[in-house]
Tab-separated table of C-alpha atoms in Angstrom:
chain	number	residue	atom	x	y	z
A	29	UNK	CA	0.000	0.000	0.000
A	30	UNK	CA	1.471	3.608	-0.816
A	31	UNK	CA	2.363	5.820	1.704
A	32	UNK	CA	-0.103	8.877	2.239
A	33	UNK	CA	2.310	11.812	1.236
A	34	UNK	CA	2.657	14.267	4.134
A	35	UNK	CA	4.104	18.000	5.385
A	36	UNK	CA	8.177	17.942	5.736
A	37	UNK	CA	9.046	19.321	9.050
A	38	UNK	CA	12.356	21.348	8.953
A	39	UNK	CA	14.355	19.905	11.843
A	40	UNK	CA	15.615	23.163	12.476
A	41	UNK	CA	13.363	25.871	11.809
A	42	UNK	CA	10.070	23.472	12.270
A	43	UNK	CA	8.790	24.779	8.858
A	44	UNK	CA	6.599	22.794	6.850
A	45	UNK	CA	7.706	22.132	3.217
A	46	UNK	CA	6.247	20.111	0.534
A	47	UNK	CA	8.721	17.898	-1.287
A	48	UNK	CA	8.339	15.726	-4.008
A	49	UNK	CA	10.625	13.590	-5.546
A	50	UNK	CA	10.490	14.557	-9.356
A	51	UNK	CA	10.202	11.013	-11.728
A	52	UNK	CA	12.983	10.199	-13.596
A	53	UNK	CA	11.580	10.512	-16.845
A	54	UNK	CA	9.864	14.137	-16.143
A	55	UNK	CA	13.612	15.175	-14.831
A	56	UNK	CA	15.116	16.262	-17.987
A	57	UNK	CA	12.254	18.693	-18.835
A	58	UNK	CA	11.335	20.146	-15.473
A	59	UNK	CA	15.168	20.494	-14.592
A	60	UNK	CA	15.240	19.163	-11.139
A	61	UNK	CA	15.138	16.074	-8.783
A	62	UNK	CA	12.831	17.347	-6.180
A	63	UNK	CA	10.032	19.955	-5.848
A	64	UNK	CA	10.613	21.684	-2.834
A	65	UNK	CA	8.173	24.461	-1.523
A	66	UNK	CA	7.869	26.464	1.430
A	67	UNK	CA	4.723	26.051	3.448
A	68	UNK	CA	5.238	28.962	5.711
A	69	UNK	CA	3.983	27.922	8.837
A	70	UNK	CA	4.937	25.751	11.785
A	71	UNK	CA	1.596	24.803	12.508
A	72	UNK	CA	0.176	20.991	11.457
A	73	UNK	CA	-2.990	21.653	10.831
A	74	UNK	CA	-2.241	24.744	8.511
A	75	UNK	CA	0.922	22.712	6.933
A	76	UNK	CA	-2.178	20.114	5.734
A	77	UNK	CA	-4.163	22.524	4.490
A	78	UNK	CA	-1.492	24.689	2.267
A	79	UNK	CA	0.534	20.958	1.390
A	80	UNK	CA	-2.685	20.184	-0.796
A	81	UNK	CA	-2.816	23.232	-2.800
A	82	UNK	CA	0.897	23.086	-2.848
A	83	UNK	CA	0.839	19.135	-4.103
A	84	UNK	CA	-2.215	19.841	-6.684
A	85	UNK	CA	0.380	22.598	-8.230
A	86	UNK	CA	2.896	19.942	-8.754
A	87	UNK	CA	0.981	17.294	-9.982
A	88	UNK	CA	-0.121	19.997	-12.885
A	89	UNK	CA	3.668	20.301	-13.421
A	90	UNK	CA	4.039	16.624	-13.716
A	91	UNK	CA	1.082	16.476	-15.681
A	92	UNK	CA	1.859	19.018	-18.283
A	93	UNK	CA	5.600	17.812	-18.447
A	94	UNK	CA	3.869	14.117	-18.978
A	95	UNK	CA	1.816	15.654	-21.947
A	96	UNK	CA	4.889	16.826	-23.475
A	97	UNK	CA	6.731	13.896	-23.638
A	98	UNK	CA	3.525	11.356	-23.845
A	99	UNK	CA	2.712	12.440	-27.218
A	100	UNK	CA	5.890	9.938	-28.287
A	101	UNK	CA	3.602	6.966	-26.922
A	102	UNK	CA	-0.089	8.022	-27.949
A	103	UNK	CA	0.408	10.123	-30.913
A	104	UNK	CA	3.888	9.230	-33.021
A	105	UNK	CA	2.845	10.550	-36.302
A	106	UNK	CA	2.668	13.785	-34.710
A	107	UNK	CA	5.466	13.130	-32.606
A	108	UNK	CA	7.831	11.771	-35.552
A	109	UNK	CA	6.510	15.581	-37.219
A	110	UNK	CA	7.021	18.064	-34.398
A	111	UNK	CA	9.336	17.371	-31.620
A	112	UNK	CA	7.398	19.145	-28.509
A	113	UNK	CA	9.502	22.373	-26.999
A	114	UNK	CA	10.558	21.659	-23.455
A	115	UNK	CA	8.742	23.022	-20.657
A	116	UNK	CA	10.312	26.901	-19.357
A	117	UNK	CA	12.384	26.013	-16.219
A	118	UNK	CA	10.876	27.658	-13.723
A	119	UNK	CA	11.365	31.297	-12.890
A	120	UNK	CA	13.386	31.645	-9.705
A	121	UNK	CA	14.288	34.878	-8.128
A	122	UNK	CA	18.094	36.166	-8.921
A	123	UNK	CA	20.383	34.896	-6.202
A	124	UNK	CA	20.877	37.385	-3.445
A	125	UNK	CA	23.573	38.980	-2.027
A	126	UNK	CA	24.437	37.899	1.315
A	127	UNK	CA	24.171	41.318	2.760
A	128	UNK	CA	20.635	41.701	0.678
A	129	UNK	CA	19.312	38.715	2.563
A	130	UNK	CA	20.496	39.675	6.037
A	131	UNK	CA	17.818	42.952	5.292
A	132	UNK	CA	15.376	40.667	4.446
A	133	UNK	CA	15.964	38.858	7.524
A	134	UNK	CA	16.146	42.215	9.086
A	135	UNK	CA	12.512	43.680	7.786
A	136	UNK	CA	10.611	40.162	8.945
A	137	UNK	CA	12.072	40.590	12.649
A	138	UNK	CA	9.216	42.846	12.868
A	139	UNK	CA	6.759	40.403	12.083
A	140	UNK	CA	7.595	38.478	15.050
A	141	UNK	CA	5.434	40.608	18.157
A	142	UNK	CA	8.696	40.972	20.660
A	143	UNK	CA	8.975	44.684	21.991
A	144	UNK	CA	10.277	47.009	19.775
A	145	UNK	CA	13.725	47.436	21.887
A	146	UNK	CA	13.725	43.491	22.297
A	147	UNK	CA	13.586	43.452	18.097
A	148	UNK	CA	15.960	46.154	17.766
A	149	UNK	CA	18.800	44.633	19.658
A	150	UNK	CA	17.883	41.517	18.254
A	151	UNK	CA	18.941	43.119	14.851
A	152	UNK	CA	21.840	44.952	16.262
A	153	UNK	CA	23.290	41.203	16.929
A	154	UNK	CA	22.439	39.293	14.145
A	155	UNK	CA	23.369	42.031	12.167
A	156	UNK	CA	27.370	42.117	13.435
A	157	UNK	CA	27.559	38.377	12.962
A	158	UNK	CA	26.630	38.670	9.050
A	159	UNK	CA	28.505	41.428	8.728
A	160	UNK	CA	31.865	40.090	9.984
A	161	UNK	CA	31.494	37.298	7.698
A	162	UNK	CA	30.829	40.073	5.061
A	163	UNK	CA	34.354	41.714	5.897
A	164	UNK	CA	36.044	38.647	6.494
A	165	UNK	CA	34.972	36.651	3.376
A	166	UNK	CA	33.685	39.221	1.128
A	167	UNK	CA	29.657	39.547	0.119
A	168	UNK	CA	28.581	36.760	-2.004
A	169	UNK	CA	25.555	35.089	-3.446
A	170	UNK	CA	23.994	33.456	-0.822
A	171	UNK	CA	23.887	30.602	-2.973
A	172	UNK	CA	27.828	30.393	-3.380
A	173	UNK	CA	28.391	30.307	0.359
A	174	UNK	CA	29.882	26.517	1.182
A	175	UNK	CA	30.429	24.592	4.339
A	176	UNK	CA	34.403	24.942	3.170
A	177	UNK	CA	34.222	28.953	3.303
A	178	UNK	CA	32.292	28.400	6.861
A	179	UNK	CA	35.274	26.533	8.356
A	180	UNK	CA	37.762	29.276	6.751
A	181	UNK	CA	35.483	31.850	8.606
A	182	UNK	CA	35.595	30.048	11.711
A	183	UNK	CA	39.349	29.707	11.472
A	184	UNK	CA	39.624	33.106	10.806
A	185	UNK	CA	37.802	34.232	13.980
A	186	UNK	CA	39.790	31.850	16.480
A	187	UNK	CA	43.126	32.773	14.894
A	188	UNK	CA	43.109	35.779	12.070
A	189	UNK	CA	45.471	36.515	9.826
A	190	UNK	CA	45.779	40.186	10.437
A	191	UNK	CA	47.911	40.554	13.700
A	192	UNK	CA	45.616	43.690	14.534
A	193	UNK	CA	42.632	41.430	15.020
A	194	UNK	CA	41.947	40.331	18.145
A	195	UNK	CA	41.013	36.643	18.728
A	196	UNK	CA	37.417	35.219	19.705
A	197	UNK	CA	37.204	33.011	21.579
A	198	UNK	CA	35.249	29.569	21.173
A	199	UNK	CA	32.277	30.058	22.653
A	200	UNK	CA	32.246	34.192	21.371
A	201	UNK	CA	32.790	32.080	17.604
A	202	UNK	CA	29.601	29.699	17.848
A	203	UNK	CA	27.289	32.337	19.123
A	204	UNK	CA	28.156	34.174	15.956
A	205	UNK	CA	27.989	31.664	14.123
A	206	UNK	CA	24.696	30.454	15.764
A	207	UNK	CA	23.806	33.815	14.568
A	208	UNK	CA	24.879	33.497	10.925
A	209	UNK	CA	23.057	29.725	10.639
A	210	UNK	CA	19.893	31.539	11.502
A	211	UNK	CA	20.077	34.223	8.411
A	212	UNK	CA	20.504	31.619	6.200
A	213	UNK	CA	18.161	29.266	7.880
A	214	UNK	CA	15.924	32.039	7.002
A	215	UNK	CA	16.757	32.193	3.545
A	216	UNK	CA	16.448	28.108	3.432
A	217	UNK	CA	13.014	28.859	4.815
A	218	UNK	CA	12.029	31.592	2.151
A	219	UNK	CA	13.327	29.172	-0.826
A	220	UNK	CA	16.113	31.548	-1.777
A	221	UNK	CA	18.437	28.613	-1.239
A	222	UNK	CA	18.683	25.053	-1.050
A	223	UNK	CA	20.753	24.024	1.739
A	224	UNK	CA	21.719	25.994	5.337
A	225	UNK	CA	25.621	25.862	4.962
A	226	UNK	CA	26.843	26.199	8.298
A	227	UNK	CA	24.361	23.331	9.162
A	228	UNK	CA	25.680	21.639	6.203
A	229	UNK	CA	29.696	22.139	7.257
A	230	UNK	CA	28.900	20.620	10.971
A	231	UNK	CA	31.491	23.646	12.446
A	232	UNK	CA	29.917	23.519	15.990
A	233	UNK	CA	30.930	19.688	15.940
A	234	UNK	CA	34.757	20.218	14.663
A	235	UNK	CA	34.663	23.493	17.879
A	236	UNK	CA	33.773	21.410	20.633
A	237	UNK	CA	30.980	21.946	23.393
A	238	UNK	CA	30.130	25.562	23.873
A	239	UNK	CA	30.680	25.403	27.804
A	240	UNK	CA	33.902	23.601	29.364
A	241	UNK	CA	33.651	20.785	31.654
A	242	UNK	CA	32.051	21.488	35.047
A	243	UNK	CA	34.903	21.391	37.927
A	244	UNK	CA	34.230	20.308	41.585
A	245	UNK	CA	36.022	23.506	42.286
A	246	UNK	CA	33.835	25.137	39.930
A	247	UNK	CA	31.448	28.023	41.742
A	248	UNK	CA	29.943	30.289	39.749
A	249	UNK	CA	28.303	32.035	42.387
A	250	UNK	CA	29.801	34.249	45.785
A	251	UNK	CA	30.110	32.018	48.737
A	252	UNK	CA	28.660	33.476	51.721
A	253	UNK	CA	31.690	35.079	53.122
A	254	UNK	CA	32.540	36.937	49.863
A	255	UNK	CA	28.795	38.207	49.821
A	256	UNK	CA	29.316	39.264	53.361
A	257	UNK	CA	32.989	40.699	51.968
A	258	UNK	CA	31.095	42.847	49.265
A	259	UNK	CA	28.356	43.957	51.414
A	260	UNK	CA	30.345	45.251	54.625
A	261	UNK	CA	32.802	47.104	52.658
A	262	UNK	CA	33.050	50.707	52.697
A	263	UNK	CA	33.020	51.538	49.327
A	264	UNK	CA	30.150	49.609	48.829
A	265	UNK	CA	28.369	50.939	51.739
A	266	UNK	CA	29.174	54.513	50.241
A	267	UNK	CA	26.976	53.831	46.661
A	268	UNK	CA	23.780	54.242	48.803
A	269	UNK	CA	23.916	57.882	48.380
A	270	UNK	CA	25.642	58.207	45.326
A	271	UNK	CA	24.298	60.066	42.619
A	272	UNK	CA	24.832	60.788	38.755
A	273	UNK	CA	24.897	58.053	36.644
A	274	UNK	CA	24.681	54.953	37.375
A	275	UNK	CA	24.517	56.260	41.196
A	276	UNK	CA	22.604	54.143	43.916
A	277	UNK	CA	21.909	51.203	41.321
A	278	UNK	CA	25.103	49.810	41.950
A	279	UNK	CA	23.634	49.700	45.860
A	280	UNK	CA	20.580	48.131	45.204
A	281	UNK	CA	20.620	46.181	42.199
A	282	UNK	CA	23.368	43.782	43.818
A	283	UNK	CA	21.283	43.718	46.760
A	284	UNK	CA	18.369	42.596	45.418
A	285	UNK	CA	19.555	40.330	43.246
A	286	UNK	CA	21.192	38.531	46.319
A	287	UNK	CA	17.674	38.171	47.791
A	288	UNK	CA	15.988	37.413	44.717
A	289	UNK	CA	18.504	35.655	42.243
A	290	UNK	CA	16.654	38.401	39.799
A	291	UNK	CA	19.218	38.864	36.424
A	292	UNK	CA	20.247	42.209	36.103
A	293	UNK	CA	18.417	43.994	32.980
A	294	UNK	CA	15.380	41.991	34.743
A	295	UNK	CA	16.101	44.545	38.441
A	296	UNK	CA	17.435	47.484	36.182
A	297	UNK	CA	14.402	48.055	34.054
A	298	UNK	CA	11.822	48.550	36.834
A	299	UNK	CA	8.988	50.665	36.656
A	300	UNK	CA	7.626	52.094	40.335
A	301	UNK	CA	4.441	50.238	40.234
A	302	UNK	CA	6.273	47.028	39.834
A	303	UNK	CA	7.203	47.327	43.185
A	304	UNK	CA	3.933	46.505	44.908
A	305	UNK	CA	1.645	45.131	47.695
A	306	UNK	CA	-0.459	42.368	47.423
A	307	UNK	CA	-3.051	40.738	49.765
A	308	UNK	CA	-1.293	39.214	52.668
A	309	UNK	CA	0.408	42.823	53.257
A	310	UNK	CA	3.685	41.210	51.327
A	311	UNK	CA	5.398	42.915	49.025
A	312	UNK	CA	6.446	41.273	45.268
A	313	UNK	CA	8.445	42.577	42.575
A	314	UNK	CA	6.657	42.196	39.168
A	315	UNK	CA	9.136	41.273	36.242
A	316	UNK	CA	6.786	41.635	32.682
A	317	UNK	CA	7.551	43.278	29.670
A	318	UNK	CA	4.636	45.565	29.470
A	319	UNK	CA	6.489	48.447	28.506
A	320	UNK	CA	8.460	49.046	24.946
A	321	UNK	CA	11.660	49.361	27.172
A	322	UNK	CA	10.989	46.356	29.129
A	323	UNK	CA	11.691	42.345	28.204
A	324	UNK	CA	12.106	39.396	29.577
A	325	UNK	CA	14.566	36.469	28.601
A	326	UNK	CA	11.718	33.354	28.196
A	327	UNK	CA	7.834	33.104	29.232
A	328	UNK	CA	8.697	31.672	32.594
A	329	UNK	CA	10.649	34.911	33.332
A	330	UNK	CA	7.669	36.626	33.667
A	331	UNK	CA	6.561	36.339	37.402
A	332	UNK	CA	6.138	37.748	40.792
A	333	UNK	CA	9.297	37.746	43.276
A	334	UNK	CA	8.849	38.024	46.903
A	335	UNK	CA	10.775	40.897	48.723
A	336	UNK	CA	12.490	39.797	51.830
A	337	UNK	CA	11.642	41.455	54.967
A	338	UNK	CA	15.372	42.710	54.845
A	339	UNK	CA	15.097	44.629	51.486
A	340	UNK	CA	12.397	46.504	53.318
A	341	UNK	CA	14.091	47.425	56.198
A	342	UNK	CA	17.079	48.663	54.078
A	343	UNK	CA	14.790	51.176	52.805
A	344	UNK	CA	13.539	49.862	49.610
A	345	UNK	CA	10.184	51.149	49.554
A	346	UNK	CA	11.783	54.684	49.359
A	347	UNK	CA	12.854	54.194	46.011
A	348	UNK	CA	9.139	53.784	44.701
A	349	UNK	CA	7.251	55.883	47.722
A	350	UNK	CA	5.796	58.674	46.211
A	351	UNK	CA	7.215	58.615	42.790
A	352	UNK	CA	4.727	58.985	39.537
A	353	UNK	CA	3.703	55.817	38.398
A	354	UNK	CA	4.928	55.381	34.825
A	355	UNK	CA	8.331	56.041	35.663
A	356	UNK	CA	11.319	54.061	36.178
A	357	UNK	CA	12.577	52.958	39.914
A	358	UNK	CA	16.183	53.778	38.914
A	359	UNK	CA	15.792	56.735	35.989
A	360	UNK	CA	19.603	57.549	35.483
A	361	UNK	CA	19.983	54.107	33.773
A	362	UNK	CA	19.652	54.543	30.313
A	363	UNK	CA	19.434	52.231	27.322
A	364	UNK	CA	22.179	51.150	25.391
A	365	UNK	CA	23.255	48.677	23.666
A	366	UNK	CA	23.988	46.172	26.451
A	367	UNK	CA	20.615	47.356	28.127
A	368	UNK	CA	20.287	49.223	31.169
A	369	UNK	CA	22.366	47.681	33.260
A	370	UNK	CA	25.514	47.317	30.871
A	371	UNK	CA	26.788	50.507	32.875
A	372	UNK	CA	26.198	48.592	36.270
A	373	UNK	CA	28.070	45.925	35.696
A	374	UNK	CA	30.759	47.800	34.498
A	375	UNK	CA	30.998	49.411	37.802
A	376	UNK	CA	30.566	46.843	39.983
A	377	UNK	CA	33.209	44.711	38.648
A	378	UNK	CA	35.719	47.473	40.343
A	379	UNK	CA	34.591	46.564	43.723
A	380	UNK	CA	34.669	42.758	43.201
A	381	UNK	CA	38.196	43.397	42.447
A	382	UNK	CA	38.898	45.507	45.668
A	383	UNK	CA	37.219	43.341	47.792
A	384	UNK	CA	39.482	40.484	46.568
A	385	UNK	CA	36.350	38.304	45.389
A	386	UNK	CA	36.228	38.540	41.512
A	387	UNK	CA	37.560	35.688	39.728
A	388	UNK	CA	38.060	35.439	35.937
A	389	UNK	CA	34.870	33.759	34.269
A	390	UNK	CA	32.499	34.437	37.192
A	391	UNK	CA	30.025	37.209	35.599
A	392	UNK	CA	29.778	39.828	38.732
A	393	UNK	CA	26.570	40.536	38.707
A	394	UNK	CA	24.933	37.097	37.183
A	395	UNK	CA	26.786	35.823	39.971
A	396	UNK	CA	24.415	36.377	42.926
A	397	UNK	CA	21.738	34.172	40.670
A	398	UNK	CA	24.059	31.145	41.472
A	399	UNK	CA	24.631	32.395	44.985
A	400	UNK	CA	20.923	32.494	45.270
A	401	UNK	CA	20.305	29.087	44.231
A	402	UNK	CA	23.238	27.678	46.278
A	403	UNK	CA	21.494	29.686	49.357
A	404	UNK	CA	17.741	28.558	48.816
A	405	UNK	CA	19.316	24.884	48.512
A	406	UNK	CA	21.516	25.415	51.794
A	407	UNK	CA	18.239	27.219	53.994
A	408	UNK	CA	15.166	24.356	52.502
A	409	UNK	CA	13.940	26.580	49.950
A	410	UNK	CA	11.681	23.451	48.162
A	411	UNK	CA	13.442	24.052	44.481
A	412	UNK	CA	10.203	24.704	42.922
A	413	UNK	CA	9.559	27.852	45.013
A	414	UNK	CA	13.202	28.788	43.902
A	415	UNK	CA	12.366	27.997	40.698
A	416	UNK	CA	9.017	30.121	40.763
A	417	UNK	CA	11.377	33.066	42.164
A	418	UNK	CA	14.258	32.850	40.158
A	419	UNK	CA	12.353	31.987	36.962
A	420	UNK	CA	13.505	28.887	35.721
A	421	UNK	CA	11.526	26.572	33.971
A	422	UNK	CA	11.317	22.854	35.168
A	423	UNK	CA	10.920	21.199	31.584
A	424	UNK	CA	7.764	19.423	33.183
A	425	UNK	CA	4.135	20.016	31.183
A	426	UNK	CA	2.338	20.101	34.660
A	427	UNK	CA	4.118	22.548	36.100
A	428	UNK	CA	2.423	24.888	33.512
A	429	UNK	CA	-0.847	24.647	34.890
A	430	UNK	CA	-1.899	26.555	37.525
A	431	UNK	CA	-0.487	29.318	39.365
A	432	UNK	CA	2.416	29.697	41.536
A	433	UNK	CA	1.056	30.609	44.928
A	434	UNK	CA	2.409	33.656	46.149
A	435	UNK	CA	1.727	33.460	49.662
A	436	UNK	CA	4.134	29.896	49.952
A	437	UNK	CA	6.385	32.112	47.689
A	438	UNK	CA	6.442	35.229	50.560
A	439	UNK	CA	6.866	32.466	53.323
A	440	UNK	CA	9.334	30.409	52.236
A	441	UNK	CA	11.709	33.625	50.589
A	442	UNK	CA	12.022	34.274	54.942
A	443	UNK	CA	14.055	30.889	55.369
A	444	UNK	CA	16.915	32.700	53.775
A	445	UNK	CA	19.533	34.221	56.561
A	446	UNK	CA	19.800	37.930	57.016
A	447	UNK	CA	22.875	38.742	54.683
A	448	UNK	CA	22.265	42.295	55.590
A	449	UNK	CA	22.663	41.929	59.563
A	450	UNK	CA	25.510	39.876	58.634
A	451	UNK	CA	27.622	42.560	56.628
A	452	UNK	CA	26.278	45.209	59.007
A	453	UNK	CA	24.055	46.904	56.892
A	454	UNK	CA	21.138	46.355	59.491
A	455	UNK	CA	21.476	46.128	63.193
A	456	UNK	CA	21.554	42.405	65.152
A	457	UNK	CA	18.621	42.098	67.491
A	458	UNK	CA	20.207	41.128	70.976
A	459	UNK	CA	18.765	38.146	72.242
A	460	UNK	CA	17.516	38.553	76.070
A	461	UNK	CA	17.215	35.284	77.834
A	462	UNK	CA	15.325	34.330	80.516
A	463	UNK	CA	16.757	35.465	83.938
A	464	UNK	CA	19.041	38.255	82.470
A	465	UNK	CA	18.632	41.638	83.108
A	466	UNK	CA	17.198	44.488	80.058
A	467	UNK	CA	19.171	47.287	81.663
């Protein structure tokens, strides 16, 4: 019995395609070995629907290439008379230029509904990756590009030839060329080529894994002496009341990311109403991108965090305490190209380095998400309240339904130990015990 034909799923991109093997005796006339069509969707149902409008059109091409050539077998004396003119190949669009396609690519990023900053930077980075091929290898038909000129590219970016140009390294090298597979993946996708050849070229195999090895030794995170370190210092102690730009941010943003394992565009692009009340009498910090200067890294990264009873007492309610909703908790951040919080991060590196804690490969400020963790783990934080807090997603299907409950989220974020009292930034109660005097 035949086989039903059916949608092609792109294991990459999850487009559907049609594709139909062309019969050997049509080949010659129609000038290929395969149909191959773009069904521009992802979705099944609508794959099924557009693959039988999309097979009916090549059956007619079949079916007129057939009549062409069948005359031979049902009508030779008019065969033996006039030979029959072969079918027109069909009319495909001039190759592109490489740097032609990467504006394609460009003008559909807005068809995609992220935030317009999220879509901008989004260009910003895909657009240096093509480019840098463009300077390094010239701009070519996309057609022309071959898994041979990908590994010379590669080559080029781990070791170039000019002396001037500095080195990537391995991992800085896939991302870009992550970046580069997904231009052309696009063009694979609009039927401007045939093949994706950085897919095709299997670089990321011959480079290695993207992350080294995990160590024992291996903490990604401050232990909680260097978070006490970084805290009780002076010159941290000093940012409170510093102004300008970036100013107190470099106070509280590492703050509450220690009590909330919150990533750092997440804490610098806050809006005063995110900081808010709910019933209960706690206080959450709402991370959403409902604002064009807002985003979020996945779905699960939008969510409610619970403020610890520290953060209040440190005085973070008088960053948002009559302010204007509508406006941003810490204004003198402004958005680059690295976000808002680019210029933190700069600046808190400095003090890392003073207080003897930064290590090379330990991301300052990403680093209090893994000190978070390590903490809630440490204190019997259940790991899918941390989860909930910190945003991670568990990979299970149930754990999408529902709602996290943000009362058990407000209880359990009071297990964690007062880092604050600790480094001195809040007075230690003195316990009285029974029998001693209060004077």
């Amino acid at each position: 019995m035949a086989l039903i034909a059916q949608p092609f799923r792109h294991p990459d991109s999850g487009i559907y395609y049609l594709r139909r093997r062309v019969p050997d005796g049509l080949r010659q006339i129609i000038g290929k070995t395969e149909i191959r069509r773009s069904l521009n969707t992802r979705n099944h149902q609508q794959a099924k629907a557009a693959f039988a409008v999309a097979y009916a059109d090549s059956e007619r091409l079949f079916n007129d290439a057939r009549q062409r050539i069948g005359m031979e077998h049902h009508e030779p004396i008019v065969v033996a008379k006039v030979r029959p003119s072969p079918l027109p190949a069909p009319q495909a669009e001039p190759c592109l230029m490489l740097s032609e396609a990467l504006a394609r690519y460009v003008q559909s990023i807005s068809m995609s509904g992220r935030s317009e900053y999220v879509s901008r930077r989004h260009a910003v980075d895909y657009s240096r990756a093509v480019n840098r091929y463009i300077t390094d290898m010239g701009d070519m038909p996309i057609g022309a590009i071959q898994p041979l000129d990908i590994h010379k590219f590669a080559s080029n970016l781990i070791q170039p030839s000019a002396p001037e140009v500095k080195p990537l390294a391995t991992s800085s090298t896939r991302l870009l060329l992550a970046r580069l597979s997904s231009v052309l993946a696009f063009c694979v996708d609009s039927g401007l080529m045939e093949t994706n050849p950085v897919i095709s070229s299997r670089i990321h195999k011959h480079l290695g894994s993207g992350k080294p090895k995990r160590r024992l030794d291996d903490n990604r995170g401050y232990s909680w002496n260097e978070l006490i370190k970084l805290f009780s210092h002076a010159e941290f102690q000093r940012l409170r009341t510093a102004e300008g730009r970036p100013g107190n941010a470099v106070f509280w943003i590492p703050l509450i990311a220690a009590y909330t394992g919150g990533r750092r565009e997440e804490l610098a692009q806050l809006y005063v109403e995110d900081i808010h009340q709910h019933e209960g009498n706690s206080w959450f910090i709402r991370v959403i991108d409902d604002q064009p200067d807002k985003s979020v890294k996945t779905d699960s990264s939008r969510r409610e965090i619970p403020v610890h009873p520290d953060l209040i007492a440190l005085g973070l309610l008088t960053l948002v305490q009559g302010r204007e909703p509508g406006t941003r908790v810490f204004p003198q951040l402004l958005k680059v190209s690295d976000g808002f919080a680019g210029i933190v991060s700069k600046s808190w590196r400095p003090i890392t380095q003073l207080c003897g804690v930064y290590q090379p490969g330990r991301h300052p400020l990403h680093a209090f998400r893994h000190s978070f963790k390590t903490l809630a783990r440490e204190h019997g934080i259940p790991k899918e309240v941390s989860d909930w807090i910190t945003g991670h997603a568990s990979g299970h299907i149930g754990d999408s339904y529902g709602i996290n409950p943000l009362s058990r989220m407000a209880s359990e974020i009071q297990k964690l130990p007062s880092l604050a009292k600790a480094a001195g930034l809040l007075p230690v109660e003195t316990e009285v015990h029974i029998g001693e005097s209060r004077s």
